[in-house]
Amino acid sequence: MLVAFNKQINAEMYSAYLYLAMEAYFQSINLTGFANWMRAQTQEEMMHAMKIYDFVFERGGQVTLEAIDKPPFTWDSPLAAFKEVLKHEQHVTALINDLVDLAIKEKDHASNIFLQWFVTEQVEEEASADAVIQRLKLTKDNASGLFMIDAQLAQRIFTMPAADEAA
Ligand code: FEO
């Protein structure tokens, strides 16, 4: 379980890195609202990584940090970037489900309960990426539609969950 949690810390850090790369991409094409959404997403992924990091210590385990893979740096379009977000989140959901399976197999009830937060979080992660994809599909590359979405995504603010939620 400990090895698997350490791997998941790395996967969450990679997620943060991927979204930070996407933020830079959106900055480079002057879609600052999209970039803001990615910044919030990066912070959220860092929070996920730290949540697991803290849990490992709480359970008396040792955190071992591995190298983080290099993310891509450009995408063909905002839609292509968000399709990758969704694909990546589906991959993370599969990793979380594998962790739950392992916790059940090892009769590690504490880890299983801890992981339920991530199971719920992944539903939201996939839904929020898909919501942007659906809006982007509606615009059909129309510039004014794109700027409207950009203005909406500019509203997103990352808020650290309260201590009892984050624990
Ligand atoms: Fe940490 Fe986006 O899942």
Coordinates of C-alpha atoms and ligand atoms in Angstrom, one line a residue, residues 12 15 19 41 44-45 48 88-89 92 118 121-122 125, ligand 1:
E12 CA -0.7 13.8 -8.6
S15 CA -1.0 16.1 -13.0
Y19 CA -1.8 21.6 -15.9
Q41 CA -6.3 23.0 -11.4
E44 CA -5.8 21.4 -6.7
E45 CA -3.4 18.7 -7.9
H48 CA -4.2 16.1 -3.8
H88 CA -5.8 12.3 -18.0
E89 CA -8.5 12.6 -15.3
V92 CA -6.2 9.2 -12.6
F118 CA -10.6 10.8 -4.0
E121 CA -13.3 14.1 -6.2
Q122 CA -12.6 12.2 -9.4
E125 CA -12.7 16.3 -11.9
Ligands
FEO1 FE1 -5.7 14.7 -8.6 FE2 -7.2 15.7 -11.1 O1 -6.9 14.3 -9.9

